[in-house]
Amino acid sequence: MPLRESSPPEAGTTALLPERGDTKRFAMRTLPRPSVHVRDTAVDLRGITRLFGSSPGVVRVDLSIERGEAIVLRGPNGAGKTTLLRIVATALSPTYGGGSVLGFDLTADREEIRARCELLTHRTRLYEELTARENLRLFTDLLGLDPERADRALERVGLSAEADERVRGFSQGMRQRVAFARTIARDPELLLLDEPATGLDDAAREVVSSTILDAAANGRTVVIATHHDVPDRLQARVVSMRDGEIVSAT
């Protein structure tokens, strides 16, 4: 039976959870109680587990990220990085566990969280018949933002000259830059970036890295899932994942 997007069981109850280190074995466990929301904490996850059918995507993840901190998620494909980002963005509900994002409850305050964070994934979600500028201005119009933000974001990612060209003629790397521009146009408190440098050449990758540095310097919280190197200046904490679990954090 497919999983429904519903609220997870309450903390303090018992549930069938994957064993640590052996995601094919399950045992009854008591669900942890989320900690009290701390205003200086951007992300606070306790015992987050997400199952897809009987297959675990993430397994009892505990993670705390301070406001203004930069985090790099490392791990092979299938480690659970994307699933974890989607849970933090409320694009996925946890099957078990709970926590807070930007001071709001992960499951009860989904709209509040979505209003303050942006998730960039492999899917650019652009309208191909619109120009780059039209795509971003549609986004800013929907959010009631100054349309000049769209132009500034396109300039920031080096696409001012191509702003009035239709997206359908763009390479995958250029589309990714437009999607990244849309992500930063709102100036969100929390940036969740899933392989932001995918499909980019070295010059474009440097633009993205510079923009991420600017966001961090302005006090934004940044979480990046990537196989690529990130600038040392970002001073990011590295969290490594494997088989849906956090195996190390430095």
PDB file of C-alpha atoms in Angstrom:
ATOM      1  CA  MET A   1       0.000   0.000   0.000  1.00  0.00           C
ATOM      2  CA  PRO A   2       1.538   3.371  -0.959  1.00  0.00           C
ATOM      3  CA  LEU A   3       2.363   5.819   1.802  1.00  0.00           C
ATOM      4  CA  ARG A   4       0.088   8.791   2.261  1.00  0.00           C
ATOM      5  CA  GLU A   5       1.373  12.294   2.876  1.00  0.00           C
ATOM      6  CA  SER A   6       0.009  12.556   6.406  1.00  0.00           C
ATOM      7  CA  SER A   7       1.235  13.634   9.805  1.00  0.00           C
ATOM      8  CA  PRO A   8       3.762  11.218  11.361  1.00  0.00           C
ATOM      9  CA  PRO A   9       2.909   9.303  14.543  1.00  0.00           C
ATOM     10  CA  GLU A  10       3.209  11.279  17.760  1.00  0.00           C
ATOM     11  CA  ALA A  11       6.480  11.301  19.661  1.00  0.00           C
ATOM     12  CA  GLY A  12       6.602   8.945  22.598  1.00  0.00           C
ATOM     13  CA  THR A  13       4.699   6.200  20.769  1.00  0.00           C
ATOM     14  CA  THR A  14       6.308   3.076  19.328  1.00  0.00           C
ATOM     15  CA  ALA A  15       6.754   2.299  15.655  1.00  0.00           C
ATOM     16  CA  LEU A  16       8.471  -0.188  13.380  1.00  0.00           C
ATOM     17  CA  LEU A  17      11.782   1.398  12.346  1.00  0.00           C
ATOM     18  CA  PRO A  18      14.816   0.210  10.367  1.00  0.00           C
ATOM     19  CA  GLU A  19      17.766  -0.974  12.425  1.00  0.00           C
ATOM     20  CA  ARG A  20      20.823   1.277  12.339  1.00  0.00           C
ATOM     21  CA  GLY A  21      23.411  -0.067   9.941  1.00  0.00           C
ATOM     22  CA  ASP A  22      20.993  -2.643   8.499  1.00  0.00           C
ATOM     23  CA  THR A  23      18.092  -0.970   6.714  1.00  0.00           C
ATOM     24  CA  LYS A  24      16.577  -4.327   5.742  1.00  0.00           C
ATOM     25  CA  ARG A  25      15.855  -5.236   9.376  1.00  0.00           C
ATOM     26  CA  PHE A  26      13.132  -3.528  11.375  1.00  0.00           C
ATOM     27  CA  ALA A  27      12.425  -3.337  15.108  1.00  0.00           C
ATOM     28  CA  MET A  28       9.898  -1.615  17.362  1.00  0.00           C
ATOM     29  CA  ARG A  29      11.334   1.662  18.687  1.00  0.00           C
ATOM     30  CA  THR A  30      10.042   4.558  20.773  1.00  0.00           C
ATOM     31  CA  LEU A  31       9.843   7.726  18.705  1.00  0.00           C
ATOM     32  CA  PRO A  32      11.897  10.627  20.073  1.00  0.00           C
ATOM     33  CA  ARG A  33      10.274  13.839  21.212  1.00  0.00           C
ATOM     34  CA  PRO A  34      11.367  16.875  19.158  1.00  0.00           C
ATOM     35  CA  SER A  35      13.318  19.412  21.120  1.00  0.00           C
ATOM     36  CA  VAL A  36      11.857  22.805  21.984  1.00  0.00           C
ATOM     37  CA  HIS A  37      12.143  25.161  19.016  1.00  0.00           C
ATOM     38  CA  VAL A  38      15.167  27.423  19.407  1.00  0.00           C
ATOM     39  CA  ARG A  39      15.042  30.709  17.529  1.00  0.00           C
ATOM     40  CA  ASP A  40      18.806  30.632  16.810  1.00  0.00           C
ATOM     41  CA  THR A  41      18.499  27.192  15.238  1.00  0.00           C
ATOM     42  CA  ALA A  42      17.619  27.075  11.555  1.00  0.00           C
ATOM     43  CA  VAL A  43      17.027  23.314  11.359  1.00  0.00           C
ATOM     44  CA  ASP A  44      16.448  20.915  14.220  1.00  0.00           C
ATOM     45  CA  LEU A  45      15.629  17.326  13.252  1.00  0.00           C
ATOM     46  CA  ARG A  46      15.035  14.478  15.690  1.00  0.00           C
ATOM     47  CA  GLY A  47      14.669  10.866  14.647  1.00  0.00           C
ATOM     48  CA  ILE A  48      13.599  11.693  11.096  1.00  0.00           C
ATOM     49  CA  THR A  49      12.757   8.555   9.129  1.00  0.00           C
ATOM     50  CA  ARG A  50      11.169   8.426   5.689  1.00  0.00           C
ATOM     51  CA  LEU A  51      10.005   5.137   4.202  1.00  0.00           C
ATOM     52  CA  PHE A  52       9.082   4.540   0.580  1.00  0.00           C
ATOM     53  CA  GLY A  53       6.958   1.429   0.870  1.00  0.00           C
ATOM     54  CA  SER A  54       9.236  -0.813   2.922  1.00  0.00           C
ATOM     55  CA  SER A  55      12.415   0.874   1.679  1.00  0.00           C
ATOM     56  CA  PRO A  56      13.953   3.552   3.918  1.00  0.00           C
ATOM     57  CA  GLY A  57      14.991   6.843   2.342  1.00  0.00           C
ATOM     58  CA  VAL A  58      16.429   8.316   5.547  1.00  0.00           C
ATOM     59  CA  VAL A  59      16.789   6.523   8.876  1.00  0.00           C
ATOM     60  CA  ARG A  60      16.491   8.193  12.317  1.00  0.00           C
ATOM     61  CA  VAL A  61      18.349  11.344  11.324  1.00  0.00           C
ATOM     62  CA  ASP A  62      19.272  13.781  14.091  1.00  0.00           C
ATOM     63  CA  LEU A  63      20.629  17.064  12.758  1.00  0.00           C
ATOM     64  CA  SER A  64      20.922  20.583  14.150  1.00  0.00           C
ATOM     65  CA  ILE A  65      21.927  23.537  11.968  1.00  0.00           C
ATOM     66  CA  GLU A  66      22.461  27.010  13.396  1.00  0.00           C
ATOM     67  CA  ARG A  67      21.157  30.112  11.643  1.00  0.00           C
ATOM     68  CA  GLY A  68      23.765  31.472   9.259  1.00  0.00           C
ATOM     69  CA  GLU A  69      25.615  28.154   9.125  1.00  0.00           C
ATOM     70  CA  ALA A  70      26.691  26.456   5.896  1.00  0.00           C
ATOM     71  CA  ILE A  71      26.348  22.680   5.619  1.00  0.00           C
ATOM     72  CA  VAL A  72      27.578  20.376   2.866  1.00  0.00           C
ATOM     73  CA  LEU A  73      25.867  16.986   2.593  1.00  0.00           C
ATOM     74  CA  ARG A  74      28.170  14.332   1.169  1.00  0.00           C
ATOM     75  CA  GLY A  75      27.496  10.746   0.190  1.00  0.00           C
ATOM     76  CA  PRO A  76      27.035   8.436  -2.790  1.00  0.00           C
ATOM     77  CA  ASN A  77      23.890   8.362  -4.902  1.00  0.00           C
ATOM     78  CA  GLY A  78      21.065   6.874  -2.858  1.00  0.00           C
ATOM     79  CA  ALA A  79      22.579   8.007   0.452  1.00  0.00           C
ATOM     80  CA  GLY A  80      19.469  10.021   1.309  1.00  0.00           C
ATOM     81  CA  LYS A  81      20.741  13.549   0.669  1.00  0.00           C
ATOM     82  CA  THR A  82      17.936  14.603  -1.669  1.00  0.00           C
ATOM     83  CA  THR A  83      15.273  13.000   0.502  1.00  0.00           C
ATOM     84  CA  LEU A  84      16.580  14.883   3.531  1.00  0.00           C
ATOM     85  CA  LEU A  85      16.551  18.223   1.675  1.00  0.00           C
ATOM     86  CA  ARG A  86      12.984  17.618   0.517  1.00  0.00           C
ATOM     87  CA  ILE A  87      11.863  16.840   4.061  1.00  0.00           C
ATOM     88  CA  VAL A  88      13.409  20.060   5.378  1.00  0.00           C
ATOM     89  CA  ALA A  89      11.661  21.982   2.564  1.00  0.00           C
ATOM     90  CA  THR A  90       8.360  20.207   3.451  1.00  0.00           C
ATOM     91  CA  ALA A  91       8.161  18.755  -0.061  1.00  0.00           C
ATOM     92  CA  LEU A  92       8.079  15.358   1.691  1.00  0.00           C
ATOM     93  CA  SER A  93       6.597  14.451   5.057  1.00  0.00           C
ATOM     94  CA  PRO A  94       8.648  12.296   7.429  1.00  0.00           C
ATOM     95  CA  THR A  95       7.145   8.912   8.161  1.00  0.00           C
ATOM     96  CA  TYR A  96       8.425   9.153  11.729  1.00  0.00           C
ATOM     97  CA  GLY A  97      10.218  11.772  13.765  1.00  0.00           C
ATOM     98  CA  GLY A  98       9.851  15.537  13.909  1.00  0.00           C
ATOM     99  CA  GLY A  99      11.574  18.821  14.442  1.00  0.00           C
ATOM    100  CA  SER A 100      11.552  22.463  13.438  1.00  0.00           C
ATOM    101  CA  VAL A 101      12.739  24.648  10.559  1.00  0.00           C
ATOM    102  CA  LEU A 102      13.345  28.358  11.178  1.00  0.00           C
ATOM    103  CA  GLY A 103      11.449  28.035  14.442  1.00  0.00           C
ATOM    104  CA  PHE A 104       8.363  26.442  12.889  1.00  0.00           C
ATOM    105  CA  ASP A 105       7.131  22.896  13.399  1.00  0.00           C
ATOM    106  CA  LEU A 106       8.152  20.633  10.528  1.00  0.00           C
ATOM    107  CA  THR A 107       4.696  19.127  10.024  1.00  0.00           C
ATOM    108  CA  ALA A 108       2.264  21.642  11.551  1.00  0.00           C
ATOM    109  CA  ASP A 109       3.712  24.828  10.036  1.00  0.00           C
ATOM    110  CA  ARG A 110       4.518  23.775   6.491  1.00  0.00           C
ATOM    111  CA  GLU A 111       3.299  26.996   4.837  1.00  0.00           C
ATOM    112  CA  GLU A 112       5.360  29.152   7.203  1.00  0.00           C
ATOM    113  CA  ILE A 113       8.466  27.141   6.359  1.00  0.00           C
ATOM    114  CA  ARG A 114       7.807  27.274   2.614  1.00  0.00           C
ATOM    115  CA  ALA A 115       7.464  31.042   2.769  1.00  0.00           C
ATOM    116  CA  ARG A 116      11.013  31.317   4.122  1.00  0.00           C
ATOM    117  CA  CYS A 117      13.071  28.710   2.251  1.00  0.00           C
ATOM    118  CA  GLU A 118      13.863  27.765  -1.331  1.00  0.00           C
ATOM    119  CA  LEU A 119      14.756  24.320  -2.646  1.00  0.00           C
ATOM    120  CA  LEU A 120      16.750  23.976  -5.863  1.00  0.00           C
ATOM    121  CA  THR A 121      16.624  20.467  -7.351  1.00  0.00           C
ATOM    122  CA  HIS A 122      17.708  18.810 -10.593  1.00  0.00           C
ATOM    123  CA  ARG A 123      14.348  19.752 -12.133  1.00  0.00           C
ATOM    124  CA  THR A 124      14.515  23.385 -13.200  1.00  0.00           C
ATOM    125  CA  ARG A 125      10.703  23.826 -13.443  1.00  0.00           C
ATOM    126  CA  LEU A 126      10.993  26.546 -16.084  1.00  0.00           C
ATOM    127  CA  TYR A 127       8.477  27.517 -18.778  1.00  0.00           C
ATOM    128  CA  GLU A 128      10.286  26.863 -22.037  1.00  0.00           C
ATOM    129  CA  GLU A 129       8.184  29.256 -24.141  1.00  0.00           C
ATOM    130  CA  LEU A 130       8.962  32.151 -21.801  1.00  0.00           C
ATOM    131  CA  THR A 131      12.198  34.094 -21.687  1.00  0.00           C
ATOM    132  CA  ALA A 132      14.522  33.895 -18.705  1.00  0.00           C
ATOM    133  CA  ARG A 133      13.291  37.313 -17.541  1.00  0.00           C
ATOM    134  CA  GLU A 134       9.632  36.332 -17.981  1.00  0.00           C
ATOM    135  CA  ASN A 135      10.163  33.157 -15.973  1.00  0.00           C
ATOM    136  CA  LEU A 136      11.631  35.072 -13.058  1.00  0.00           C
ATOM    137  CA  ARG A 137       9.150  37.935 -13.224  1.00  0.00           C
ATOM    138  CA  LEU A 138       6.288  35.458 -13.161  1.00  0.00           C
ATOM    139  CA  PHE A 139       7.819  34.100  -9.968  1.00  0.00           C
ATOM    140  CA  THR A 140       8.281  37.534  -8.370  1.00  0.00           C
ATOM    141  CA  ASP A 141       4.756  38.594  -9.418  1.00  0.00           C
ATOM    142  CA  LEU A 142       3.234  35.513  -7.784  1.00  0.00           C
ATOM    143  CA  LEU A 143       5.035  36.368  -4.540  1.00  0.00           C
ATOM    144  CA  GLY A 144       4.278  40.090  -4.734  1.00  0.00           C
ATOM    145  CA  LEU A 145       7.966  41.002  -4.965  1.00  0.00           C
ATOM    146  CA  ASP A 146       9.644  43.902  -6.728  1.00  0.00           C
ATOM    147  CA  PRO A 147      10.136  42.755 -10.361  1.00  0.00           C
ATOM    148  CA  GLU A 148      13.586  44.325 -10.304  1.00  0.00           C
ATOM    149  CA  ARG A 149      14.639  41.391  -8.149  1.00  0.00           C
ATOM    150  CA  ALA A 150      14.346  39.191 -11.226  1.00  0.00           C
ATOM    151  CA  ASP A 151      16.700  41.404 -13.207  1.00  0.00           C
ATOM    152  CA  ARG A 152      19.219  41.600 -10.360  1.00  0.00           C
ATOM    153  CA  ALA A 153      19.182  37.820  -9.925  1.00  0.00           C
ATOM    154  CA  LEU A 154      19.788  37.223 -13.636  1.00  0.00           C
ATOM    155  CA  GLU A 155      22.662  39.693 -13.544  1.00  0.00           C
ATOM    156  CA  ARG A 156      24.080  37.914 -10.507  1.00  0.00           C
ATOM    157  CA  VAL A 157      24.263  34.582 -12.379  1.00  0.00           C
ATOM    158  CA  GLY A 158      25.694  36.192 -15.531  1.00  0.00           C
ATOM    159  CA  LEU A 159      22.609  35.984 -17.747  1.00  0.00           C
ATOM    160  CA  SER A 160      21.729  39.638 -18.304  1.00  0.00           C
ATOM    161  CA  ALA A 161      22.613  39.412 -21.997  1.00  0.00           C
ATOM    162  CA  GLU A 162      20.387  36.355 -22.463  1.00  0.00           C
ATOM    163  CA  ALA A 163      17.527  37.596 -20.242  1.00  0.00           C
ATOM    164  CA  ASP A 164      15.111  38.107 -23.156  1.00  0.00           C
ATOM    165  CA  GLU A 165      15.822  34.831 -24.926  1.00  0.00           C
ATOM    166  CA  ARG A 166      13.401  31.921 -24.674  1.00  0.00           C
ATOM    167  CA  VAL A 167      14.466  29.199 -22.302  1.00  0.00           C
ATOM    168  CA  ARG A 168      13.779  26.481 -24.882  1.00  0.00           C
ATOM    169  CA  GLY A 169      17.011  27.472 -26.662  1.00  0.00           C
ATOM    170  CA  PHE A 170      19.134  27.299 -23.510  1.00  0.00           C
ATOM    171  CA  SER A 171      21.617  24.574 -22.692  1.00  0.00           C
ATOM    172  CA  GLN A 172      21.057  22.533 -19.542  1.00  0.00           C
ATOM    173  CA  GLY A 173      23.715  24.554 -17.771  1.00  0.00           C
ATOM    174  CA  MET A 174      22.035  27.849 -18.679  1.00  0.00           C
ATOM    175  CA  ARG A 175      18.671  26.510 -17.521  1.00  0.00           C
ATOM    176  CA  GLN A 176      20.260  25.570 -14.225  1.00  0.00           C
ATOM    177  CA  ARG A 177      21.566  29.120 -13.859  1.00  0.00           C
ATOM    178  CA  VAL A 178      18.071  30.537 -14.492  1.00  0.00           C
ATOM    179  CA  ALA A 179      16.655  28.178 -11.858  1.00  0.00           C
ATOM    180  CA  PHE A 180      19.392  29.265  -9.449  1.00  0.00           C
ATOM    181  CA  ALA A 181      18.566  32.917 -10.160  1.00  0.00           C
ATOM    182  CA  ARG A 182      14.928  32.193  -9.287  1.00  0.00           C
ATOM    183  CA  THR A 183      16.079  30.580  -6.048  1.00  0.00           C
ATOM    184  CA  ILE A 184      18.023  33.643  -4.911  1.00  0.00           C
ATOM    185  CA  ALA A 185      15.531  36.236  -6.216  1.00  0.00           C
ATOM    186  CA  ARG A 186      13.383  35.884  -3.095  1.00  0.00           C
ATOM    187  CA  ASP A 187      16.387  36.175  -0.763  1.00  0.00           C
ATOM    188  CA  PRO A 188      15.170  33.268   1.396  1.00  0.00           C
ATOM    189  CA  GLU A 189      16.338  32.697   4.959  1.00  0.00           C
ATOM    190  CA  LEU A 190      17.211  29.087   4.136  1.00  0.00           C
ATOM    191  CA  LEU A 191      18.753  27.908   0.855  1.00  0.00           C
ATOM    192  CA  LEU A 192      18.518  24.171   0.111  1.00  0.00           C
ATOM    193  CA  LEU A 193      20.627  23.318  -2.924  1.00  0.00           C
ATOM    194  CA  ASP A 194      20.698  19.855  -4.491  1.00  0.00           C
ATOM    195  CA  GLU A 195      23.766  19.575  -6.746  1.00  0.00           C
ATOM    196  CA  PRO A 196      23.630  23.266  -7.798  1.00  0.00           C
ATOM    197  CA  ALA A 197      26.719  22.942 -10.009  1.00  0.00           C
ATOM    198  CA  THR A 198      25.357  20.071 -12.126  1.00  0.00           C
ATOM    199  CA  GLY A 199      25.721  20.777 -15.832  1.00  0.00           C
ATOM    200  CA  LEU A 200      27.697  23.978 -15.325  1.00  0.00           C
ATOM    201  CA  ASP A 201      31.042  24.834 -16.867  1.00  0.00           C
ATOM    202  CA  ASP A 202      33.861  26.124 -14.676  1.00  0.00           C
ATOM    203  CA  ALA A 203      32.963  29.796 -15.176  1.00  0.00           C
ATOM    204  CA  ALA A 204      29.297  29.251 -14.324  1.00  0.00           C
ATOM    205  CA  ARG A 205      30.257  27.105 -11.351  1.00  0.00           C
ATOM    206  CA  GLU A 206      32.354  29.985 -10.048  1.00  0.00           C
ATOM    207  CA  VAL A 207      29.358  32.324 -10.387  1.00  0.00           C
ATOM    208  CA  VAL A 208      27.181  29.937  -8.384  1.00  0.00           C
ATOM    209  CA  SER A 209      29.884  29.521  -5.729  1.00  0.00           C
ATOM    210  CA  SER A 210      30.267  33.290  -5.436  1.00  0.00           C
ATOM    211  CA  THR A 211      26.507  33.733  -5.036  1.00  0.00           C
ATOM    212  CA  ILE A 212      26.386  31.078  -2.326  1.00  0.00           C
ATOM    213  CA  LEU A 213      29.227  32.868  -0.513  1.00  0.00           C
ATOM    214  CA  ASP A 214      27.284  36.136  -0.685  1.00  0.00           C
ATOM    215  CA  ALA A 215      24.180  34.482   0.770  1.00  0.00           C
ATOM    216  CA  ALA A 216      26.184  33.009   3.634  1.00  0.00           C
ATOM    217  CA  ALA A 217      27.953  36.337   4.264  1.00  0.00           C
ATOM    218  CA  ASN A 218      24.527  37.979   4.571  1.00  0.00           C
ATOM    219  CA  GLY A 219      23.506  35.586   7.323  1.00  0.00           C
ATOM    220  CA  ARG A 220      21.494  33.149   5.245  1.00  0.00           C
ATOM    221  CA  THR A 221      21.583  29.466   6.140  1.00  0.00           C
ATOM    222  CA  VAL A 222      22.827  27.290   3.277  1.00  0.00           C
ATOM    223  CA  VAL A 223      22.569  23.499   2.935  1.00  0.00           C
ATOM    224  CA  ILE A 224      24.201  22.004  -0.158  1.00  0.00           C
ATOM    225  CA  ALA A 225      24.088  18.397  -1.334  1.00  0.00           C
ATOM    226  CA  THR A 226      26.954  18.041  -3.787  1.00  0.00           C
ATOM    227  CA  HIS A 227      29.731  15.860  -5.146  1.00  0.00           C
ATOM    228  CA  HIS A 228      31.692  18.957  -6.170  1.00  0.00           C
ATOM    229  CA  ASP A 229      34.163  20.910  -4.076  1.00  0.00           C
ATOM    230  CA  VAL A 230      32.864  24.016  -2.320  1.00  0.00           C
ATOM    231  CA  PRO A 231      34.946  27.132  -1.622  1.00  0.00           C
ATOM    232  CA  ASP A 232      37.037  26.943   1.546  1.00  0.00           C
ATOM    233  CA  ARG A 233      35.840  30.469   2.293  1.00  0.00           C
ATOM    234  CA  LEU A 234      32.351  29.079   2.870  1.00  0.00           C
ATOM    235  CA  GLN A 235      33.682  27.408   6.039  1.00  0.00           C
ATOM    236  CA  ALA A 236      31.032  24.737   5.680  1.00  0.00           C
ATOM    237  CA  ARG A 237      30.461  21.887   8.093  1.00  0.00           C
ATOM    238  CA  VAL A 238      30.486  18.533   6.278  1.00  0.00           C
ATOM    239  CA  VAL A 239      27.796  15.964   7.056  1.00  0.00           C
ATOM    240  CA  SER A 240      28.315  12.559   5.453  1.00  0.00           C
ATOM    241  CA  MET A 241      25.444  10.182   4.705  1.00  0.00           C
ATOM    242  CA  ARG A 242      25.250   6.531   3.688  1.00  0.00           C
ATOM    243  CA  ASP A 243      22.212   4.264   3.320  1.00  0.00           C
ATOM    244  CA  GLY A 244      19.933   6.973   4.649  1.00  0.00           C
ATOM    245  CA  GLU A 245      21.920   7.594   7.828  1.00  0.00           C
ATOM    246  CA  ILE A 246      24.287  10.304   8.972  1.00  0.00           C
ATOM    247  CA  VAL A 247      27.597   8.542   9.484  1.00  0.00           C
ATOM    248  CA  SER A 248      29.776  11.523  10.366  1.00  0.00           C
ATOM    249  CA  ALA A 249      29.651  15.275  10.883  1.00  0.00           C
ATOM    250  CA  THR A 250      32.660  17.590  11.135  1.00  0.00           C
TER     251      THR A 250
END
